[in-house]
Amino acid sequence: MHAKGAAATEQSEQRSASATFDVQRVRADFPILARTVNGRPLVYLDNAATSQKPRAVLEAITSYYTGINANVHRGVHELSGRATDAYEAARERIRAFFNARTSHEIIYTRNATEGINLVAYSFVRPNLRPGDEVLITAMEHHSNIVPWQIVCEGTGATLKVAPIDDRGELQLDSFERLLTPRTKIAAVSHMSNALGTINPVKEIVRLARAHGVPTLIDASQAAYHMRVDVQAIDCDFLVATGHKLYGPTGIGVLYGKEARLDAMPPFMGGGDMISSVSFERSTWNVLPYKFEAGTPHIAGPIGLHAALDYIEAVGFDAIGCHERELLEYGTGILQDIDGVRLIGTARHKASILSFVMDGVHPHDIGTIVDREGVAIRTGHHCAQPVMERFGVPATARASLAMYNTREELDTLGRALKKVREVFA
Ligand SMILES: Cc1ncc(COP(=O)(O)O)c(C=O)c1O
């Protein structure tokens, strides 16, 4: 299609997505949003830390425990079969959500952190030699820094960090220069939790592949704001975490290309991950079970299944459109407040308003706005190197989800003006 025609089609699709999106209807699906905090209606703007759960998720978890609770993969009895079916149906749902080729490529983990550790210990560490390198970026969450540091320290390998600029954008040319024959993996965030920056992951993977470097994409933040398609990105591994996807805590997803996962040793040993055990030798189960030792968090995938159904029913077009509008509106509100400086102004960003206020510590901002019922996060957001890069000890961060409204951002704006008055 002609570029102008494509842009017009996209704009009209966005208009129709926003026309069909009814934020009040969405809010009604999230019971916790009806509560008050400190005598005020809750304004929940800490979604990058964890999102709230729609009723459908709570009901899926309750009906699992009240109707079919049993251990999976182990029993011939009716309930065990039903629990196993629900548990595996969730895997297929997750496969479809991320467009993996087969459900064998979807490994259940506790969270994104465990997925990254699994890849660090089972894929990267066995091949790391002194002088080898692991490449990350300067905007990573601690969970995409520390596991690599540990495996590097244990093997004499070096952690390399691609820089970001003053807007919080990855410097792609530097990233490419850091890809060398010694690079054993490039592990990059799809979207920064501290800045909101969205990285060009397809391009990142293409560059890495051109240098023969495998990739891990941390989609913990991106996955609840936009469609994440592992085949389109063409990464070797990708992690996500259920509790940010409107699902329960304790369930994460590791996607890995089948050939990669097949060639890797298990991460943890125990029940379910074996094919046979004797005192002399044990052999491993097929994918994905080789990486799922012990009784899993069965209700986790079942709740996540309902969460992904919910997201798909609302639709990423509508979610993206609504959240972009809110981000723009919230950015305007913050820019109008005296002494507020936004940290993270990438041209391509989503749903994160990280900021500092002259003369006021972020913790004081957080405490005062909490009195108004507004929940924001303050601190280093598990991204201390990002704080260092911008020369601040911490920021205050309002992070948006599909159920937030302009009125809530107005409340945040009024609360921040009170902070200004207190510290005038
Ligand atoms: C970008 C990013 N990566 C990884 C994580 C870790 O997620 P989890 O603690 O659920 O493993 C987070 C959580 O805030 C995150 O924002």
Short mmCIF file of C-alpha atoms and ligand atoms in Angstrom, two decimals:
data_model
loop_
_atom_site.label_atom_id
_atom_site.label_comp_id
_atom_site.label_asym_id
_atom_site.label_seq_id
_atom_site.Cartn_x
_atom_site.Cartn_y
_atom_site.Cartn_z
CA MET A 1 0.00 0.00 0.00
CA HIS A 2 1.08 3.59 -0.64
CA ALA A 3 2.72 5.00 2.53
CA LYS A 4 0.19 7.83 2.78
CA GLY A 5 -2.68 5.37 2.32
CA ALA A 6 -1.23 3.07 5.00
CA ALA A 7 -0.92 5.98 7.43
CA ALA A 8 -4.52 7.04 6.74
CA THR A 9 -5.74 3.46 7.28
CA GLU A 10 -3.80 3.25 10.51
CA GLN A 11 -5.25 6.55 11.72
CA SER A 12 -8.78 5.49 10.91
CA GLU A 13 -8.23 2.12 12.64
CA GLN A 14 -6.98 4.00 15.70
CA ARG A 15 -10.03 6.27 15.63
CA SER A 16 -12.35 3.28 15.50
CA ALA A 17 -10.36 1.54 18.28
CA SER A 18 -10.76 4.55 20.55
CA ALA A 19 -14.43 4.90 19.57
CA THR A 20 -15.17 1.34 20.72
CA PHE A 21 -13.19 1.63 23.95
CA ASP A 22 -15.24 2.40 27.04
CA VAL A 23 -12.89 2.92 29.96
CA GLN A 24 -15.72 2.91 32.52
CA ARG A 25 -16.83 -0.51 31.34
CA VAL A 26 -13.28 -1.76 31.67
CA ARG A 27 -12.95 -0.25 35.16
CA ALA A 28 -16.11 -2.04 36.27
CA ASP A 29 -14.33 -5.34 35.57
CA PHE A 30 -11.62 -4.57 38.16
CA PRO A 31 -13.16 -4.84 41.66
CA ILE A 32 -10.24 -3.21 43.49
CA LEU A 33 -10.68 0.04 41.55
CA ALA A 34 -13.88 0.71 43.47
CA ARG A 35 -12.11 0.97 46.83
CA THR A 36 -10.96 4.06 48.63
CA VAL A 37 -7.51 4.77 50.06
CA ASN A 38 -7.03 7.31 52.84
CA GLY A 39 -10.66 8.28 52.39
CA ARG A 40 -10.23 9.06 48.67
CA PRO A 41 -11.07 7.01 45.60
CA LEU A 42 -8.06 4.88 44.70
CA VAL A 43 -6.03 6.26 41.81
CA TYR A 44 -3.77 3.37 40.93
CA LEU A 45 -0.79 4.56 38.90
CA ASP A 46 1.75 1.88 39.84
CA ASN A 47 1.00 -0.50 36.99
CA ALA A 48 4.61 -0.96 35.94
CA ALA A 49 5.18 -2.61 39.33
CA THR A 50 2.11 -4.80 39.06
CA SER A 51 -1.31 -4.39 37.48
CA GLN A 52 -4.73 -4.96 39.02
CA LYS A 53 -6.76 -8.07 38.17
CA PRO A 54 -10.07 -8.26 36.35
CA ARG A 55 -12.89 -10.30 37.87
CA ALA A 56 -12.45 -12.94 35.16
CA VAL A 57 -8.99 -13.74 36.51
CA LEU A 58 -10.17 -13.93 40.12
CA GLU A 59 -13.03 -16.20 39.08
CA ALA A 60 -10.79 -18.49 37.04
CA ILE A 61 -8.50 -18.97 40.05
CA THR A 62 -11.39 -19.53 42.46
CA SER A 63 -13.12 -21.99 40.18
CA TYR A 64 -9.90 -23.94 39.72
CA TYR A 65 -9.54 -24.32 43.51
CA THR A 66 -13.23 -24.95 44.17
CA GLY A 67 -13.88 -27.20 41.18
CA ILE A 68 -10.88 -29.12 39.85
CA ASN A 69 -7.95 -28.72 42.25
CA ALA A 70 -5.56 -31.67 41.82
CA ASN A 71 -1.95 -32.21 40.86
CA VAL A 72 -1.16 -32.19 37.13
CA HIS A 73 0.43 -34.82 34.86
CA ARG A 74 0.33 -37.41 37.62
CA GLY A 75 -3.07 -38.90 38.23
CA VAL A 76 -5.53 -40.98 36.24
CA HIS A 77 -8.43 -39.63 38.26
CA GLU A 78 -10.97 -37.20 36.88
CA LEU A 79 -9.81 -34.09 38.72
CA SER A 80 -6.17 -34.60 37.84
CA GLY A 81 -7.14 -34.95 34.18
CA ARG A 82 -9.26 -31.80 34.31
CA ALA A 83 -6.54 -29.80 36.10
CA THR A 84 -3.98 -31.00 33.55
CA ASP A 85 -6.27 -30.02 30.67
CA ALA A 86 -6.76 -26.51 32.09
CA TYR A 87 -3.05 -26.17 32.80
CA GLU A 88 -2.11 -27.18 29.25
CA ALA A 89 -4.90 -25.14 27.65
CA ALA A 90 -3.29 -22.11 29.28
CA ARG A 91 0.02 -22.98 27.61
CA GLU A 92 -1.71 -23.04 24.24
CA ARG A 93 -3.34 -19.66 25.04
CA ILE A 94 0.06 -18.19 25.90
CA ARG A 95 1.54 -19.67 22.72
CA ALA A 96 -1.14 -17.95 20.65
CA PHE A 97 -0.77 -14.66 22.57
CA PHE A 98 2.94 -14.48 21.76
CA ASN A 99 2.56 -16.27 18.41
CA ALA A 100 5.11 -18.98 19.23
CA ARG A 101 5.32 -21.77 16.67
CA THR A 102 4.49 -24.54 19.14
CA SER A 103 3.42 -24.76 22.77
CA HIS A 104 6.61 -26.75 23.49
CA GLU A 105 8.38 -23.44 23.23
CA ILE A 106 6.44 -22.01 26.19
CA ILE A 107 8.04 -22.75 29.57
CA TYR A 108 6.26 -21.82 32.77
CA THR A 109 8.45 -19.99 35.26
CA ARG A 110 7.71 -18.08 38.46
CA ASN A 111 8.29 -14.71 36.80
CA ALA A 112 10.44 -12.95 34.21
CA THR A 113 13.41 -13.03 36.56
CA GLU A 114 13.39 -16.82 36.70
CA GLY A 115 13.18 -17.01 32.90
CA ILE A 116 16.29 -14.86 32.53
CA ASN A 117 18.13 -16.91 35.15
CA LEU A 118 17.14 -20.11 33.36
CA VAL A 119 18.68 -18.85 30.12
CA ALA A 120 21.75 -17.50 31.93
CA TYR A 121 22.45 -20.80 33.69
CA SER A 122 21.34 -23.37 31.10
CA PHE A 123 22.10 -21.67 27.79
CA VAL A 124 24.87 -19.16 28.37
CA ARG A 125 26.93 -20.29 31.36
CA PRO A 126 27.98 -23.74 30.04
CA ASN A 127 29.63 -22.03 27.03
CA LEU A 128 31.14 -18.98 28.75
CA ARG A 129 34.93 -18.78 28.74
CA PRO A 130 37.26 -16.09 30.11
CA GLY A 131 37.17 -13.16 27.71
CA ASP A 132 33.68 -13.95 26.40
CA GLU A 133 31.05 -11.24 26.60
CA VAL A 134 27.39 -10.76 27.48
CA LEU A 135 25.78 -7.65 26.00
CA ILE A 136 22.96 -5.74 27.68
CA THR A 137 21.84 -2.09 27.59
CA ALA A 138 22.02 0.76 30.08
CA MET A 139 18.25 0.74 30.59
CA GLU A 140 17.83 -2.81 31.95
CA HIS A 141 15.90 -3.81 35.05
CA HIS A 142 18.12 -5.42 37.70
CA SER A 143 16.69 -8.80 36.74
CA ASN A 144 18.31 -8.43 33.31
CA ILE A 145 21.64 -7.31 34.80
CA VAL A 146 22.39 -9.33 37.91
CA PRO A 147 21.98 -12.90 36.51
CA TRP A 148 24.45 -11.98 33.74
CA GLN A 149 26.86 -10.47 36.26
CA ILE A 150 26.77 -13.67 38.29
CA VAL A 151 27.49 -15.95 35.33
CA CYS A 152 30.20 -13.61 34.05
CA GLU A 153 31.88 -13.45 37.46
CA GLY A 154 31.87 -17.22 37.72
CA THR A 155 33.52 -17.74 34.34
CA GLY A 156 35.81 -14.76 33.72
CA ALA A 157 33.50 -13.36 31.05
CA THR A 158 32.73 -9.63 30.77
CA LEU A 159 29.41 -7.78 30.91
CA LYS A 160 29.19 -5.14 28.17
CA VAL A 161 26.61 -2.35 28.31
CA ALA A 162 25.28 -0.45 25.30
CA PRO A 163 24.70 3.21 26.21
CA ILE A 164 21.52 5.29 26.08
CA ASP A 165 21.24 8.97 25.20
CA ASP A 166 19.75 11.87 27.17
CA ARG A 167 16.24 11.04 26.00
CA GLY A 168 16.65 7.48 27.21
CA GLU A 169 16.97 5.96 23.75
CA LEU A 170 19.33 3.10 23.03
CA GLN A 171 22.29 4.14 20.90
CA LEU A 172 21.96 1.49 18.25
CA ASP A 173 25.27 2.22 16.54
CA SER A 174 27.11 1.64 19.83
CA PHE A 175 25.04 -1.48 20.42
CA GLU A 176 26.13 -2.82 17.05
CA ARG A 177 29.79 -1.98 17.69
CA LEU A 178 29.61 -3.99 20.93
CA LEU A 179 28.53 -7.15 19.08
CA THR A 180 31.75 -9.15 18.69
CA PRO A 181 32.73 -12.76 18.00
CA ARG A 182 33.03 -13.12 21.81
CA THR A 183 29.41 -12.03 22.48
CA LYS A 184 27.51 -15.07 23.73
CA ILE A 185 24.12 -13.39 24.10
CA ALA A 186 22.50 -9.97 23.74
CA ALA A 187 19.78 -9.49 26.38
CA VAL A 188 17.65 -6.40 25.84
CA SER A 189 14.51 -4.92 27.30
CA HIS A 190 11.58 -4.44 24.89
CA MET A 191 10.36 -1.54 27.03
CA SER A 192 12.07 0.18 29.95
CA ASN A 193 10.20 0.17 33.26
CA ALA A 194 12.08 3.25 34.45
CA LEU A 195 11.84 5.41 31.31
CA GLY A 196 9.07 3.97 29.15
CA THR A 197 11.42 3.74 26.15
CA ILE A 198 10.34 1.16 23.58
CA ASN A 199 13.31 -0.43 21.91
CA PRO A 200 13.36 -1.38 18.22
CA VAL A 201 13.59 -5.06 19.07
CA LYS A 202 13.26 -6.38 15.52
CA GLU A 203 16.21 -4.27 14.43
CA ILE A 204 18.17 -5.25 17.56
CA VAL A 205 17.63 -8.93 16.83
CA ARG A 206 18.49 -8.47 13.15
CA LEU A 207 21.79 -6.77 14.07
CA ALA A 208 22.64 -9.45 16.63
CA ARG A 209 21.81 -12.24 14.21
CA ALA A 210 24.03 -10.66 11.52
CA HIS A 211 26.88 -11.06 14.03
CA GLY A 212 25.83 -14.60 14.95
CA VAL A 213 24.72 -13.53 18.44
CA PRO A 214 21.65 -15.13 20.09
CA THR A 215 19.12 -12.80 21.73
CA LEU A 216 16.89 -12.62 24.78
CA ILE A 217 14.13 -10.01 24.85
CA ASP A 218 12.70 -8.92 28.20
CA ALA A 219 9.07 -8.18 27.36
CA SER A 220 7.95 -7.79 31.00
CA GLN A 221 6.70 -4.25 30.38
CA ALA A 222 5.92 -4.32 26.68
CA ALA A 223 3.63 -7.35 26.77
CA TYR A 224 0.67 -5.63 28.44
CA HIS A 225 0.81 -2.52 26.25
CA MET A 226 1.35 -3.87 22.74
CA ARG A 227 1.30 -7.04 20.69
CA VAL A 228 4.52 -9.00 21.16
CA ASP A 229 5.06 -11.53 18.38
CA VAL A 230 8.07 -13.78 18.92
CA GLN A 231 8.16 -14.98 15.32
CA ALA A 232 8.06 -11.43 13.96
CA ILE A 233 10.79 -10.34 16.41
CA ASP A 234 12.68 -13.57 15.64
CA CYS A 235 14.44 -13.60 19.02
CA ASP A 236 15.89 -16.80 20.47
CA PHE A 237 14.35 -16.21 23.90
CA LEU A 238 11.75 -13.89 25.39
CA VAL A 239 10.47 -13.50 28.93
CA ALA A 240 7.27 -12.05 30.35
CA THR A 241 5.68 -11.97 33.79
CA GLY A 242 2.04 -12.77 34.55
CA HIS A 243 1.35 -10.23 37.27
CA LYS A 244 1.96 -7.29 34.95
CA LEU A 245 -0.29 -8.86 32.32
CA TYR A 246 -3.33 -8.49 34.61
CA GLY A 247 -2.72 -12.08 35.76
CA PRO A 248 -1.64 -13.57 39.09
CA THR A 249 1.77 -13.33 40.71
CA GLY A 250 4.01 -16.38 40.69
CA ILE A 251 3.62 -17.22 37.01
CA GLY A 252 6.00 -16.14 34.28
CA VAL A 253 6.68 -17.20 30.73
CA LEU A 254 9.90 -18.12 29.01
CA TYR A 255 9.66 -18.49 25.25
CA GLY A 256 12.59 -20.20 23.55
CA LYS A 257 13.09 -21.46 20.04
CA GLU A 258 12.61 -25.22 20.13
CA ALA A 259 16.08 -26.02 18.78
CA ARG A 260 17.68 -23.83 21.45
CA LEU A 261 15.64 -25.30 24.31
CA ASP A 262 16.23 -28.85 23.06
CA ALA A 263 19.98 -28.39 23.18
CA MET A 264 20.01 -26.94 26.71
CA PRO A 265 20.51 -28.90 29.94
CA PRO A 266 17.79 -28.67 32.61
CA PHE A 267 17.84 -25.70 34.98
CA MET A 268 16.49 -27.48 38.06
CA GLY A 269 16.12 -31.17 38.85
CA GLY A 270 13.18 -32.94 40.46
CA GLY A 271 9.83 -34.48 39.70
CA ASP A 272 8.13 -34.04 36.31
CA MET A 273 11.28 -32.94 34.46
CA ILE A 274 12.62 -36.49 34.12
CA SER A 275 11.92 -39.34 31.78
CA SER A 276 13.59 -41.98 33.98
CA VAL A 277 15.54 -41.97 37.22
CA SER A 278 18.00 -44.44 38.67
CA PHE A 279 20.82 -43.89 41.13
CA GLU A 280 23.31 -44.24 38.29
CA ARG A 281 21.68 -41.89 35.82
CA SER A 282 18.55 -39.93 35.06
CA THR A 283 17.21 -38.88 31.67
CA TRP A 284 15.18 -35.79 30.88
CA ASN A 285 11.58 -35.30 29.90
CA VAL A 286 10.64 -33.72 26.56
CA LEU A 287 9.97 -30.00 26.14
CA PRO A 288 8.57 -28.04 27.85
CA TYR A 289 8.58 -30.31 30.93
CA LYS A 290 12.37 -30.66 31.00
CA PHE A 291 12.40 -27.14 32.46
CA GLU A 292 9.46 -27.50 34.85
CA ALA A 293 10.69 -29.34 37.93
CA GLY A 294 8.31 -30.09 40.78
CA THR A 295 4.66 -29.33 41.34
CA PRO A 296 3.96 -26.09 39.46
CA HIS A 297 1.81 -23.10 40.36
CA ILE A 298 -1.20 -24.66 38.61
CA ALA A 299 -3.62 -21.83 39.34
CA GLY A 300 -1.05 -19.39 37.89
CA PRO A 301 -1.33 -20.31 34.21
CA ILE A 302 -5.08 -20.80 34.63
CA GLY A 303 -5.42 -17.24 35.93
CA LEU A 304 -3.08 -15.96 33.24
CA HIS A 305 -5.19 -17.68 30.60
CA ALA A 306 -8.19 -15.63 31.73
CA ALA A 307 -6.06 -12.47 31.80
CA LEU A 308 -4.87 -12.96 28.22
CA ASP A 309 -8.44 -13.64 27.09
CA TYR A 310 -9.42 -10.38 28.76
CA ILE A 311 -6.65 -8.39 27.07
CA GLU A 312 -7.53 -9.85 23.68
CA ALA A 313 -11.22 -9.09 24.19
CA VAL A 314 -10.43 -5.42 24.85
CA GLY A 315 -7.84 -5.51 22.07
CA PHE A 316 -4.37 -4.04 21.74
CA ASP A 317 -5.55 -1.44 19.22
CA ALA A 318 -7.94 0.02 21.77
CA ILE A 319 -5.50 -0.36 24.67
CA GLY A 320 -2.65 1.25 22.73
CA CYS A 321 -4.80 4.12 21.56
CA HIS A 322 -6.19 4.85 25.03
CA GLU A 323 -2.80 4.60 26.73
CA ARG A 324 -1.08 6.82 24.13
CA GLU A 325 -3.74 9.48 24.66
CA LEU A 326 -3.30 9.24 28.45
CA LEU A 327 0.48 9.43 28.17
CA GLU A 328 0.24 12.60 26.15
CA TYR A 329 -2.30 14.10 28.54
CA GLY A 330 -0.24 13.16 31.64
CA THR A 331 2.95 14.51 30.06
CA GLY A 332 1.20 17.86 29.58
CA ILE A 333 0.05 17.92 33.21
CA LEU A 334 3.54 17.23 34.54
CA GLN A 335 5.15 19.78 32.25
CA ASP A 336 2.81 22.43 33.66
CA ILE A 337 3.99 21.91 37.25
CA ASP A 338 6.80 24.15 38.45
CA GLY A 339 10.14 22.44 38.86
CA VAL A 340 9.07 19.06 37.47
CA ARG A 341 11.48 17.38 35.07
CA LEU A 342 10.58 14.26 33.11
CA ILE A 343 13.18 11.50 33.05
CA GLY A 344 12.71 9.50 29.87
CA THR A 345 11.54 11.41 26.83
CA ALA A 346 12.18 8.85 24.10
CA ARG A 347 10.37 9.49 20.82
CA HIS A 348 8.97 5.98 21.02
CA LYS A 349 7.75 5.38 24.56
CA ALA A 350 4.72 4.05 26.39
CA SER A 351 2.77 4.50 29.60
CA ILE A 352 5.55 5.63 31.96
CA LEU A 353 5.83 9.09 33.49
CA SER A 354 9.07 9.12 35.47
CA PHE A 355 9.92 12.50 36.97
CA VAL A 356 11.77 14.50 39.59
CA MET A 357 10.73 17.74 41.29
CA ASP A 358 13.27 20.43 42.25
CA GLY A 359 13.97 20.43 45.97
CA VAL A 360 11.68 17.50 46.82
CA HIS A 361 12.78 13.91 47.36
CA PRO A 362 10.69 11.41 45.35
CA HIS A 363 9.78 9.56 48.57
CA ASP A 364 8.18 12.76 49.91
CA ILE A 365 6.26 13.11 46.64
CA GLY A 366 5.03 9.53 46.95
CA THR A 367 3.99 9.97 50.58
CA ILE A 368 2.06 13.18 50.01
CA VAL A 369 0.19 11.99 46.92
CA ASP A 370 -0.68 8.76 48.74
CA ARG A 371 -2.69 10.88 51.20
CA GLU A 372 -4.80 11.88 48.20
CA GLY A 373 -5.38 8.21 47.31
CA VAL A 374 -2.83 8.27 44.48
CA ALA A 375 -0.50 5.26 44.27
CA ILE A 376 2.75 5.96 42.44
CA ARG A 377 6.14 4.34 42.75
CA THR A 378 9.18 6.16 44.07
CA GLY A 379 12.76 4.96 44.17
CA HIS A 380 15.17 3.49 41.66
CA HIS A 381 12.60 1.11 40.14
CA CYS A 382 15.11 -1.77 40.18
CA ALA A 383 17.10 0.17 37.60
CA GLN A 384 19.85 1.86 39.61
CA PRO A 385 22.16 2.28 36.58
CA VAL A 386 19.39 4.28 34.86
CA MET A 387 19.23 6.63 37.85
CA GLU A 388 23.00 7.01 37.73
CA ARG A 389 22.86 7.74 33.98
CA PHE A 390 20.47 10.62 34.62
CA GLY A 391 22.27 11.84 37.74
CA VAL A 392 19.33 11.35 40.12
CA PRO A 393 19.10 9.11 43.20
CA ALA A 394 15.50 8.17 42.46
CA THR A 395 12.42 9.27 40.55
CA ALA A 396 8.69 9.34 41.13
CA ARG A 397 6.91 7.21 38.55
CA ALA A 398 3.29 7.18 37.46
CA SER A 399 2.66 4.22 35.19
CA LEU A 400 -0.52 3.70 33.21
CA ALA A 401 -2.73 0.76 32.36
CA MET A 402 -5.84 0.29 30.26
CA TYR A 403 -8.20 1.25 33.12
CA ASN A 404 -6.67 4.62 33.94
CA THR A 405 -8.46 7.86 33.07
CA ARG A 406 -7.77 11.52 32.37
CA GLU A 407 -9.58 12.37 35.60
CA GLU A 408 -7.09 10.26 37.54
CA LEU A 409 -4.24 12.16 35.94
CA ASP A 410 -5.96 15.40 36.93
CA THR A 411 -6.02 14.10 40.51
CA LEU A 412 -2.30 13.33 40.27
CA GLY A 413 -1.70 16.86 38.96
CA ARG A 414 -3.63 18.42 41.88
CA ALA A 415 -1.77 16.21 44.38
CA LEU A 416 1.57 17.27 42.89
CA LYS A 417 0.59 20.93 43.22
CA LYS A 418 -0.01 20.24 46.93
CA VAL A 419 3.49 18.75 47.13
CA ARG A 420 4.79 21.97 45.54
CA GLU A 421 2.95 24.06 48.14
CA VAL A 422 4.25 21.98 51.06
CA PHE A 423 7.83 22.41 49.86
CA ALA A 424 7.51 26.03 48.65
C1 LIG B 1 11.52 -4.44 32.45
C2 LIG B 1 11.36 -5.44 33.54
N1 LIG B 1 12.04 -6.59 33.50
C3 LIG B 1 11.92 -7.53 34.44
C4 LIG B 1 11.11 -7.34 35.53
C5 LIG B 1 11.03 -8.41 36.56
O1 LIG B 1 9.75 -8.92 36.69
P1 LIG B 1 9.48 -10.01 37.83
O2 LIG B 1 9.87 -9.35 39.13
O3 LIG B 1 8.04 -10.30 37.76
O4 LIG B 1 10.36 -11.17 37.53
C6 LIG B 1 10.40 -6.15 35.66
C7 LIG B 1 9.55 -5.88 36.84
O5 LIG B 1 9.33 -4.75 37.23
C8 LIG B 1 10.52 -5.18 34.64
O6 LIG B 1 9.84 -4.03 34.69
#
